[in-house]
Amino acid sequence: MSGVTRAALWLGLGFLYAPILVLVAYSFNASALVTVWGGFSTRWYAALFSDAPLIAAAWVSLRVAVLASLIATVLGTLAALAMERHGRFRGRSLFMGLVYGPMVMPEVMIGLSLLLTFIGIGLDRGVATIVIAHATFCTGFVAVVVSARLRGLDRSLEEAAADLGAGPLRVLGTVTLPLLAPAIVAGALLAFTLSLDDLVIASFVSGPGATTLPMRLYSQVRLGVNPEINAASTLLVGLVSVAVLTASILTAKRGG
């Protein structure tokens, strides 16, 4: 790697991550002014945990992320199995387009289309609609991760189990799924992270009493930034980083 390339790489990384590091540092600022350093303090974390609306929004986000990631993991794994283990069945291209479509569509379009769908079927907006929307959005990401693992599996192991008398369901439960476990967990963590971090789709499909943490933070930022928001954002960054790091480790083990 040349010196110019290395310098460009570090400049790019600095542009991306320096604002996050500044946000984390100022979450420990004793001053109420976000641009003035007043010494090290954890007072804003204490204030954060006494902010009932913000805590309620965090619980909504966690519930939505857990439920949406579970649904997306099941659907994404089944979709991957259908695409990788059943050959070129009729309608396979359409099926793949439906699974992977939300990954490439703008989130505004996904949110608006789901909103119109919920209105059309008369479904009241709330936590349930956010879960459905996030599961729809995240299923494709899980399918990609699991499909990659399926393509790398040695099919002779499944064939050997079938030759020994195991039925399709038993082969799936005792051979295929255990081998897929790291990819499934990585896909679930990726779906959890995407759901926890989403603002655009949730803004379209949420209703009264279903305000997620990103929505709450965005509404407060519009009125002015305070160190309490820095503390909440730092905790969110930390949670997402742990999930992404865990998914990366599992993916690396999968590749090995």
GROMACS .gro file of N, CA and C in nm, residues 86-237:
model
  456
   86HIS      N    1  -3.307  -2.635  -0.319
   86HIS     CA    2  -3.418  -2.684  -0.400
   86HIS      C    3  -3.401  -2.653  -0.548
   87GLY      N    4  -3.279  -2.629  -0.590
   87GLY     CA    5  -3.252  -2.613  -0.732
   87GLY      C    6  -3.323  -2.492  -0.793
   88ARG      N    7  -3.340  -2.498  -0.922
   88ARG     CA    8  -3.402  -2.386  -0.994
   88ARG      C    9  -3.552  -2.416  -1.014
   89PHE      N   10  -3.627  -2.398  -0.905
   89PHE     CA   11  -3.771  -2.421  -0.912
   89PHE      C   12  -3.839  -2.305  -0.984
   90ARG      N   13  -3.961  -2.329  -1.031
   90ARG     CA   14  -4.035  -2.226  -1.103
   90ARG      C   15  -4.063  -2.107  -1.011
   91GLY      N   16  -4.034  -1.990  -1.060
   91GLY     CA   17  -4.054  -1.868  -0.981
   91GLY      C   18  -3.938  -1.835  -0.889
   92ARG      N   19  -3.823  -1.904  -0.905
   92ARG     CA   20  -3.709  -1.880  -0.817
   92ARG      C   21  -3.657  -1.738  -0.829
   93SER      N   22  -3.650  -1.686  -0.950
   93SER     CA   23  -3.599  -1.549  -0.970
   93SER      C   24  -3.690  -1.448  -0.903
   94LEU      N   25  -3.821  -1.467  -0.917
   94LEU     CA   26  -3.916  -1.377  -0.852
   94LEU      C   27  -3.903  -1.387  -0.701
   95PHE      N   28  -3.888  -1.509  -0.651
   95PHE     CA   29  -3.874  -1.531  -0.507
   95PHE      C   30  -3.749  -1.460  -0.455
   96MET      N   31  -3.637  -1.474  -0.526
   96MET     CA   32  -3.514  -1.409  -0.484
   96MET      C   33  -3.529  -1.257  -0.486
   97GLY      N   34  -3.600  -1.207  -0.588
   97GLY     CA   35  -3.623  -1.063  -0.594
   97GLY      C   36  -3.704  -1.012  -0.477
   98LEU      N   37  -3.805  -1.090  -0.436
   98LEU     CA   38  -3.887  -1.051  -0.322
   98LEU      C   39  -3.807  -1.054  -0.191
   99VAL      N   40  -3.717  -1.152  -0.179
   99VAL     CA   41  -3.638  -1.164  -0.057
   99VAL      C   42  -3.533  -1.054  -0.048
  100TYR      N   43  -3.463  -1.031  -0.158
  100TYR     CA   44  -3.352  -0.936  -0.156
  100TYR      C   45  -3.395  -0.793  -0.189
  101GLY      N   46  -3.517  -0.774  -0.239
  101GLY     CA   47  -3.563  -0.641  -0.277
  101GLY      C   48  -3.549  -0.536  -0.169
  102PRO      N   49  -3.596  -0.562  -0.046
  102PRO     CA   50  -3.586  -0.458   0.058
  102PRO      C   51  -3.444  -0.415   0.089
  103MET      N   52  -3.344  -0.495   0.054
  103MET     CA   53  -3.206  -0.457   0.081
  103MET      C   54  -3.159  -0.342  -0.007
  104VAL      N   55  -3.214  -0.333  -0.127
  104VAL     CA   56  -3.167  -0.233  -0.223
  104VAL      C   57  -3.267  -0.119  -0.241
  105MET      N   58  -3.386  -0.133  -0.190
  105MET     CA   59  -3.486  -0.027  -0.202
  105MET      C   60  -3.460   0.082  -0.099
  106PRO      N   61  -3.483   0.209  -0.133
  106PRO     CA   62  -3.470   0.315  -0.033
  106PRO      C   63  -3.566   0.292   0.084
  107GLU      N   64  -3.520   0.320   0.204
  107GLU     CA   65  -3.602   0.297   0.322
  107GLU      C   66  -3.729   0.381   0.320
  108VAL      N   67  -3.723   0.497   0.255
  108VAL     CA   68  -3.843   0.581   0.246
  108VAL      C   69  -3.953   0.507   0.169
  109MET      N   70  -3.914   0.441   0.060
  109MET     CA   71  -4.011   0.366  -0.019
  109MET      C   72  -4.067   0.248   0.059
  110ILE      N   73  -3.981   0.178   0.133
  110ILE     CA   74  -4.027   0.065   0.213
  110ILE      C   75  -4.125   0.112   0.320
  111GLY      N   76  -4.089   0.218   0.389
  111GLY     CA   77  -4.176   0.270   0.495
  111GLY      C   78  -4.310   0.317   0.441
  112LEU      N   79  -4.308   0.389   0.329
  112LEU     CA   80  -4.432   0.440   0.271
  112LEU      C   81  -4.520   0.327   0.220
  113SER      N   82  -4.460   0.229   0.152
  113SER     CA   83  -4.540   0.118   0.099
  113SER      C   84  -4.602   0.035   0.211
  114LEU      N   85  -4.526   0.011   0.318
  114LEU     CA   86  -4.580  -0.063   0.431
  114LEU      C   87  -4.689   0.017   0.502
  115LEU      N   88  -4.670   0.147   0.512
  115LEU     CA   89  -4.773   0.231   0.572
  115LEU      C   90  -4.904   0.221   0.495
  116LEU      N   91  -4.896   0.231   0.362
  116LEU     CA   92  -5.017   0.220   0.279
  116LEU      C   93  -5.080   0.081   0.292
  117THR      N   94  -4.994  -0.022   0.305
  117THR     CA   95  -5.045  -0.158   0.324
  117THR      C   96  -5.121  -0.171   0.455
  118PHE      N   97  -5.064  -0.120   0.562
  118PHE     CA   98  -5.130  -0.129   0.693
  118PHE      C   99  -5.261  -0.051   0.695
  119ILE      N  100  -5.261   0.065   0.629
  119ILE     CA  101  -5.385   0.143   0.622
  119ILE      C  102  -5.489   0.068   0.539
  120GLY      N  103  -5.443   0.006   0.429
  120GLY     CA  104  -5.536  -0.064   0.341
  120GLY      C  105  -5.603  -0.183   0.407
  121ILE      N  106  -5.531  -0.254   0.493
  121ILE     CA  107  -5.590  -0.371   0.560
  121ILE      C  108  -5.650  -0.336   0.695
  122GLY      N  109  -5.644  -0.209   0.732
  122GLY     CA  110  -5.706  -0.165   0.856
  122GLY      C  111  -5.631  -0.204   0.982
  123LEU      N  112  -5.500  -0.221   0.973
  123LEU     CA  113  -5.420  -0.258   1.089
  123LEU      C  114  -5.370  -0.132   1.160
  124ASP      N  115  -5.407  -0.119   1.287
  124ASP     CA  116  -5.365  -0.002   1.365
  124ASP      C  117  -5.214  -0.001   1.382
  125ARG      N  118  -5.157   0.116   1.368
  125ARG     CA  119  -5.012   0.128   1.380
  125ARG      C  120  -4.969   0.126   1.526
  126GLY      N  121  -4.859   0.057   1.551
  126GLY     CA  122  -4.807   0.044   1.687
  126GLY      C  123  -4.682  -0.042   1.686
  127VAL      N  124  -4.655  -0.107   1.797
  127VAL     CA  125  -4.537  -0.192   1.807
  127VAL      C  126  -4.542  -0.306   1.705
  128ALA      N  127  -4.661  -0.364   1.687
  128ALA     CA  128  -4.674  -0.478   1.595
  128ALA      C  129  -4.637  -0.439   1.452
  129THR      N  130  -4.680  -0.323   1.408
  129THR     CA  131  -4.650  -0.281   1.270
  129THR      C  132  -4.500  -0.252   1.253
  130ILE      N  133  -4.436  -0.199   1.358
  130ILE     CA  134  -4.291  -0.177   1.349
  130ILE      C  135  -4.217  -0.310   1.340
  131VAL      N  136  -4.262  -0.408   1.419
  131VAL     CA  137  -4.199  -0.540   1.415
  131VAL      C  138  -4.213  -0.602   1.276
  132ILE      N  139  -4.333  -0.595   1.219
  132ILE     CA  140  -4.355  -0.650   1.085
  132ILE      C  141  -4.267  -0.581   0.983
  133ALA      N  142  -4.261  -0.448   0.992
  133ALA     CA  143  -4.182  -0.371   0.895
  133ALA      C  144  -4.033  -0.404   0.907
  134HIS      N  145  -3.982  -0.410   1.029
  134HIS     CA  146  -3.840  -0.440   1.049
  134HIS      C  147  -3.808  -0.584   1.009
  135ALA      N  148  -3.898  -0.677   1.038
  135ALA     CA  149  -3.874  -0.815   0.996
  135ALA      C  150  -3.869  -0.825   0.844
  136THR      N  151  -3.958  -0.752   0.777
  136THR     CA  152  -3.958  -0.750   0.631
  136THR      C  153  -3.826  -0.695   0.576
  137PHE      N  154  -3.778  -0.590   0.638
  137PHE     CA  155  -3.655  -0.526   0.593
  137PHE      C  156  -3.532  -0.612   0.620
  138CYS      N  157  -3.530  -0.684   0.733
  138CYS     CA  158  -3.410  -0.756   0.776
  138CYS      C  159  -3.400  -0.898   0.721
  139THR      N  160  -3.512  -0.954   0.672
  139THR     CA  161  -3.510  -1.093   0.626
  139THR      C  162  -3.406  -1.116   0.516
  140GLY      N  163  -3.395  -1.023   0.422
  140GLY     CA  164  -3.299  -1.038   0.314
  140GLY      C  165  -3.155  -1.045   0.363
  141PHE      N  166  -3.122  -0.967   0.465
  141PHE     CA  167  -2.985  -0.967   0.518
  141PHE      C  168  -2.952  -1.102   0.582
  142VAL      N  169  -3.049  -1.157   0.655
  142VAL     CA  170  -3.028  -1.290   0.714
  142VAL      C  171  -3.012  -1.394   0.604
  143ALA      N  172  -3.094  -1.385   0.500
  143ALA     CA  173  -3.088  -1.482   0.389
  143ALA      C  174  -2.952  -1.478   0.321
  144VAL      N  175  -2.895  -1.360   0.304
  144VAL     CA  176  -2.764  -1.347   0.240
  144VAL      C  177  -2.657  -1.419   0.322
  145VAL      N  178  -2.657  -1.396   0.454
  145VAL     CA  179  -2.556  -1.457   0.541
  145VAL      C  180  -2.569  -1.609   0.542
  146VAL      N  181  -2.692  -1.658   0.557
  146VAL     CA  182  -2.714  -1.802   0.564
  146VAL      C  183  -2.688  -1.868   0.429
  147SER      N  184  -2.726  -1.802   0.320
  147SER     CA  185  -2.701  -1.858   0.186
  147SER      C  186  -2.553  -1.874   0.160
  148ALA      N  187  -2.474  -1.777   0.203
  148ALA     CA  188  -2.330  -1.787   0.185
  148ALA      C  189  -2.273  -1.908   0.258
  149ARG      N  190  -2.324  -1.933   0.377
  149ARG     CA  191  -2.279  -2.050   0.452
  149ARG      C  192  -2.325  -2.181   0.386
  150LEU      N  193  -2.447  -2.183   0.336
  150LEU     CA  194  -2.499  -2.303   0.271
  150LEU      C  195  -2.417  -2.340   0.149
  151ARG      N  196  -2.375  -2.239   0.073
  151ARG     CA  197  -2.296  -2.267  -0.047
  151ARG      C  198  -2.161  -2.327  -0.013
  152GLY      N  199  -2.113  -2.302   0.108
  152GLY     CA  200  -1.983  -2.355   0.147
  152GLY      C  201  -1.990  -2.487   0.223
  153LEU      N  202  -2.109  -2.537   0.250
  153LEU     CA  203  -2.123  -2.662   0.323
  153LEU      C  204  -2.091  -2.782   0.234
  154ASP      N  205  -2.039  -2.885   0.296
  154ASP     CA  206  -2.013  -3.010   0.226
  154ASP      C  207  -2.143  -3.091   0.225
  155ARG      N  208  -2.207  -3.100   0.111
  155ARG     CA  209  -2.336  -3.168   0.103
  155ARG      C  210  -2.325  -3.319   0.127
  156SER      N  211  -2.203  -3.372   0.122
  156SER     CA  212  -2.187  -3.515   0.146
  156SER      C  213  -2.226  -3.552   0.289
  157LEU      N  214  -2.215  -3.457   0.382
  157LEU     CA  215  -2.256  -3.485   0.520
  157LEU      C  216  -2.407  -3.506   0.528
  158GLU      N  217  -2.482  -3.423   0.458
  158GLU     CA  218  -2.628  -3.439   0.457
  158GLU      C  219  -2.666  -3.568   0.382
  159GLU      N  220  -2.595  -3.594   0.273
  159GLU     CA  221  -2.625  -3.716   0.196
  159GLU      C  222  -2.592  -3.841   0.276
  160ALA      N  223  -2.485  -3.835   0.356
  160ALA     CA  224  -2.448  -3.950   0.439
  160ALA      C  225  -2.557  -3.976   0.544
  161ALA      N  226  -2.609  -3.870   0.605
  161ALA     CA  227  -2.715  -3.886   0.704
  161ALA      C  228  -2.839  -3.945   0.639
  162ALA      N  229  -2.871  -3.900   0.517
  162ALA     CA  230  -2.988  -3.954   0.447
  162ALA      C  231  -2.967  -4.101   0.411
  163ASP      N  232  -2.844  -4.138   0.371
  163ASP     CA  233  -2.815  -4.277   0.339
  163ASP      C  234  -2.828  -4.368   0.460
  164LEU      N  235  -2.805  -4.312   0.580
  164LEU     CA  236  -2.815  -4.391   0.703
  164LEU      C  237  -2.959  -4.400   0.754
  165GLY      N  238  -3.053  -4.344   0.678
  165GLY     CA  239  -3.193  -4.359   0.713
  165GLY      C  240  -3.260  -4.238   0.773
  166ALA      N  241  -3.189  -4.128   0.786
  166ALA     CA  242  -3.250  -4.008   0.843
  166ALA      C  243  -3.341  -3.942   0.739
  167GLY      N  244  -3.460  -3.901   0.784
  167GLY     CA  245  -3.552  -3.833   0.696
  167GLY      C  246  -3.510  -3.688   0.673
  168PRO      N  247  -3.577  -3.617   0.582
  168PRO     CA  248  -3.539  -3.479   0.552
  168PRO      C  249  -3.540  -3.388   0.675
  169LEU      N  250  -3.642  -3.400   0.759
  169LEU     CA  251  -3.650  -3.315   0.878
  169LEU      C  252  -3.539  -3.348   0.977
  170ARG      N  253  -3.507  -3.477   0.990
  170ARG     CA  254  -3.401  -3.513   1.083
  170ARG      C  255  -3.266  -3.469   1.031
  171VAL      N  256  -3.244  -3.478   0.902
  171VAL     CA  257  -3.119  -3.426   0.844
  171VAL      C  258  -3.108  -3.277   0.869
  172LEU      N  259  -3.220  -3.208   0.850
  172LEU     CA  260  -3.219  -3.064   0.872
  172LEU      C  261  -3.187  -3.031   1.017
  173GLY      N  262  -3.249  -3.104   1.111
  173GLY     CA  263  -3.232  -3.071   1.252
  173GLY      C  264  -3.101  -3.117   1.312
  174THR      N  265  -3.045  -3.227   1.263
  174THR     CA  266  -2.925  -3.284   1.325
  174THR      C  267  -2.796  -3.256   1.249
  175VAL      N  268  -2.807  -3.219   1.122
  175VAL     CA  269  -2.686  -3.195   1.042
  175VAL      C  270  -2.681  -3.051   0.990
  176THR      N  271  -2.783  -3.013   0.914
  176THR     CA  272  -2.779  -2.884   0.844
  176THR      C  273  -2.780  -2.766   0.941
  177LEU      N  274  -2.879  -2.762   1.030
  177LEU     CA  275  -2.892  -2.647   1.120
  177LEU      C  276  -2.772  -2.632   1.215
  178PRO      N  277  -2.720  -2.741   1.275
  178PRO     CA  278  -2.599  -2.723   1.357
  178PRO      C  279  -2.481  -2.665   1.279
  179LEU      N  280  -2.466  -2.707   1.152
  179LEU     CA  281  -2.358  -2.651   1.071
  179LEU      C  282  -2.385  -2.505   1.035
  180LEU      N  283  -2.512  -2.469   1.027
  180LEU     CA  284  -2.549  -2.332   0.994
  180LEU      C  285  -2.554  -2.241   1.116
  181ALA      N  286  -2.540  -2.295   1.235
  181ALA     CA  287  -2.562  -2.217   1.358
  181ALA      C  288  -2.483  -2.086   1.364
  182PRO      N  289  -2.350  -2.086   1.334
  182PRO     CA  290  -2.279  -1.957   1.339
  182PRO      C  291  -2.336  -1.854   1.243
  183ALA      N  292  -2.373  -1.896   1.121
  183ALA     CA  293  -2.431  -1.802   1.024
  183ALA      C  294  -2.569  -1.754   1.070
  184ILE      N  295  -2.647  -1.843   1.128
  184ILE     CA  296  -2.781  -1.803   1.175
  184ILE      C  297  -2.770  -1.702   1.287
  185VAL      N  298  -2.678  -1.727   1.381
  185VAL     CA  299  -2.660  -1.632   1.492
  185VAL      C  300  -2.607  -1.499   1.440
  186ALA      N  301  -2.512  -1.503   1.345
  186ALA     CA  302  -2.459  -1.379   1.287
  186ALA      C  303  -2.569  -1.302   1.215
  187GLY      N  304  -2.655  -1.373   1.140
  187GLY     CA  305  -2.766  -1.306   1.073
  187GLY      C  306  -2.864  -1.246   1.172
  188ALA      N  307  -2.890  -1.318   1.283
  188ALA     CA  308  -2.981  -1.266   1.384
  188ALA      C  309  -2.926  -1.139   1.449
  189LEU      N  310  -2.796  -1.137   1.477
  189LEU     CA  311  -2.734  -1.018   1.536
  189LEU      C  312  -2.734  -0.901   1.437
  190LEU      N  313  -2.713  -0.932   1.311
  190LEU     CA  314  -2.719  -0.826   1.209
  190LEU      C  315  -2.860  -0.769   1.200
  191ALA      N  316  -2.961  -0.856   1.202
  191ALA     CA  317  -3.100  -0.809   1.198
  191ALA      C  318  -3.133  -0.728   1.322
  192PHE      N  319  -3.085  -0.772   1.438
  192PHE     CA  320  -3.107  -0.699   1.563
  192PHE      C  321  -3.048  -0.559   1.554
  193THR      N  322  -2.926  -0.550   1.502
  193THR     CA  323  -2.859  -0.420   1.489
  193THR      C  324  -2.933  -0.327   1.393
  194LEU      N  325  -2.974  -0.380   1.279
  194LEU     CA  326  -3.046  -0.299   1.180
  194LEU      C  327  -3.179  -0.249   1.235
  195SER      N  328  -3.249  -0.335   1.308
  195SER     CA  329  -3.377  -0.295   1.366
  195SER      C  330  -3.357  -0.190   1.475
  196LEU      N  331  -3.258  -0.212   1.561
  196LEU     CA  332  -3.234  -0.119   1.671
  196LEU      C  333  -3.195   0.019   1.621
  197ASP      N  334  -3.129   0.024   1.507
  197ASP     CA  335  -3.074   0.150   1.455
  197ASP      C  336  -3.170   0.222   1.360
  198ASP      N  337  -3.279   0.158   1.320
  198ASP     CA  338  -3.365   0.215   1.216
  198ASP      C  339  -3.444   0.335   1.266
  199LEU      N  340  -3.451   0.437   1.183
  199LEU     CA  341  -3.532   0.556   1.212
  199LEU      C  342  -3.637   0.579   1.105
  200VAL      N  343  -3.599   0.566   0.978
  200VAL     CA  344  -3.686   0.605   0.867
  200VAL      C  345  -3.811   0.517   0.861
  201ILE      N  346  -3.792   0.385   0.855
  201ILE     CA  347  -3.907   0.295   0.841
  201ILE      C  348  -3.997   0.305   0.963
  202ALA      N  349  -3.937   0.307   1.082
  202ALA     CA  350  -4.017   0.316   1.204
  202ALA      C  351  -4.099   0.445   1.209
  203SER      N  352  -4.046   0.553   1.154
  203SER     CA  353  -4.119   0.680   1.154
  203SER      C  354  -4.248   0.672   1.074
  204PHE      N  355  -4.248   0.589   0.970
  204PHE     CA  356  -4.367   0.574   0.887
  204PHE      C  357  -4.472   0.484   0.952
  205VAL      N  358  -4.429   0.376   1.014
  205VAL     CA  359  -4.524   0.272   1.056
  205VAL      C  360  -4.553   0.273   1.206
  206SER      N  361  -4.494   0.365   1.282
  206SER     CA  362  -4.520   0.370   1.425
  206SER      C  363  -4.652   0.441   1.453
  207GLY      N  364  -4.699   0.425   1.574
  207GLY     CA  365  -4.823   0.489   1.616
  207GLY      C  366  -4.810   0.540   1.758
  208PRO      N  367  -4.921   0.585   1.818
  208PRO     CA  368  -4.917   0.633   1.956
  208PRO      C  369  -4.866   0.525   2.052
  209GLY      N  370  -4.773   0.564   2.140
  209GLY     CA  371  -4.719   0.469   2.236
  209GLY      C  372  -4.616   0.374   2.178
  210ALA      N  373  -4.572   0.397   2.057
  210ALA     CA  374  -4.474   0.310   1.992
  210ALA      C  375  -4.359   0.392   1.937
  211THR      N  376  -4.299   0.472   2.023
  211THR     CA  377  -4.186   0.555   1.985
  211THR      C  378  -4.056   0.482   2.015
  212THR      N  379  -3.974   0.458   1.914
  212THR     CA  380  -3.847   0.389   1.934
  212THR      C  381  -3.741   0.488   1.980
  213LEU      N  382  -3.629   0.433   2.026
  213LEU     CA  383  -3.521   0.518   2.076
  213LEU      C  384  -3.465   0.612   1.969
  214PRO      N  385  -3.435   0.564   1.846
  214PRO     CA  386  -3.388   0.659   1.744
  214PRO      C  387  -3.490   0.770   1.716
  215MET      N  388  -3.618   0.738   1.717
  215MET     CA  389  -3.720   0.840   1.695
  215MET      C  390  -3.720   0.942   1.808
  216ARG      N  391  -3.706   0.893   1.931
  216ARG     CA  392  -3.704   0.982   2.047
  216ARG      C  393  -3.581   1.073   2.044
  217LEU      N  394  -3.466   1.017   2.013
  217LEU     CA  395  -3.344   1.097   2.006
  217LEU      C  396  -3.353   1.201   1.896
  218TYR      N  397  -3.408   1.162   1.781
  218TYR     CA  398  -3.421   1.257   1.671
  218TYR      C  399  -3.513   1.373   1.707
  219SER      N  400  -3.623   1.343   1.774
  219SER     CA  401  -3.717   1.449   1.812
  219SER      C  402  -3.653   1.543   1.914
  220GLN      N  403  -3.569   1.490   2.005
  220GLN     CA  404  -3.503   1.576   2.102
  220GLN      C  405  -3.392   1.659   2.040
  221VAL      N  406  -3.321   1.601   1.943
  221VAL     CA  407  -3.213   1.674   1.876
  221VAL      C  408  -3.268   1.794   1.800
  222ARG      N  409  -3.387   1.781   1.746
  222ARG     CA  410  -3.448   1.893   1.672
  222ARG      C  411  -3.473   2.013   1.763
  223LEU      N  412  -3.485   1.989   1.893
  223LEU     CA  413  -3.507   2.097   1.988
  223LEU      C  414  -3.377   2.146   2.048
  224GLY      N  415  -3.267   2.078   2.019
  224GLY     CA  416  -3.138   2.117   2.072
  224GLY      C  417  -3.065   1.998   2.133
  225VAL      N  418  -2.934   1.993   2.111
  225VAL     CA  419  -2.853   1.883   2.162
  225VAL      C  420  -2.814   1.911   2.306
  226ASN      N  421  -2.827   1.810   2.392
  226ASN     CA  422  -2.778   1.822   2.529
  226ASN      C  423  -2.695   1.698   2.562
  227PRO      N  424  -2.612   1.706   2.666
  227PRO     CA  425  -2.523   1.593   2.698
  227PRO      C  426  -2.597   1.463   2.727
  228GLU      N  427  -2.721   1.469   2.769
  228GLU     CA  428  -2.798   1.347   2.794
  228GLU      C  429  -2.818   1.268   2.665
  229ILE      N  430  -2.838   1.341   2.554
  229ILE     CA  431  -2.850   1.274   2.424
  229ILE      C  432  -2.717   1.210   2.387
  230ASN      N  433  -2.606   1.277   2.419
  230ASN     CA  434  -2.475   1.217   2.394
  230ASN      C  435  -2.459   1.086   2.470
  231ALA      N  436  -2.505   1.083   2.595
  231ALA     CA  437  -2.495   0.961   2.676
  231ALA      C  438  -2.579   0.850   2.616
  232ALA      N  439  -2.703   0.882   2.575
  232ALA     CA  440  -2.790   0.781   2.514
  232ALA      C  441  -2.730   0.730   2.384
  233SER      N  442  -2.675   0.820   2.304
  233SER     CA  443  -2.614   0.780   2.177
  233SER      C  444  -2.491   0.693   2.200
  234THR      N  445  -2.413   0.724   2.304
  234THR     CA  446  -2.295   0.644   2.336
  234THR      C  447  -2.334   0.501   2.373
  235LEU      N  448  -2.439   0.487   2.454
  235LEU     CA  449  -2.485   0.353   2.490
  235LEU      C  450  -2.536   0.278   2.367
  236LEU      N  451  -2.606   0.349   2.278
  236LEU     CA  452  -2.656   0.285   2.156
  236LEU      C  453  -2.541   0.242   2.066
  237VAL      N  454  -2.441   0.328   2.052
  237VAL     CA  455  -2.322   0.293   1.971
  237VAL      C  456  -2.252   0.172   2.031
   0.00000   0.00000   0.00000
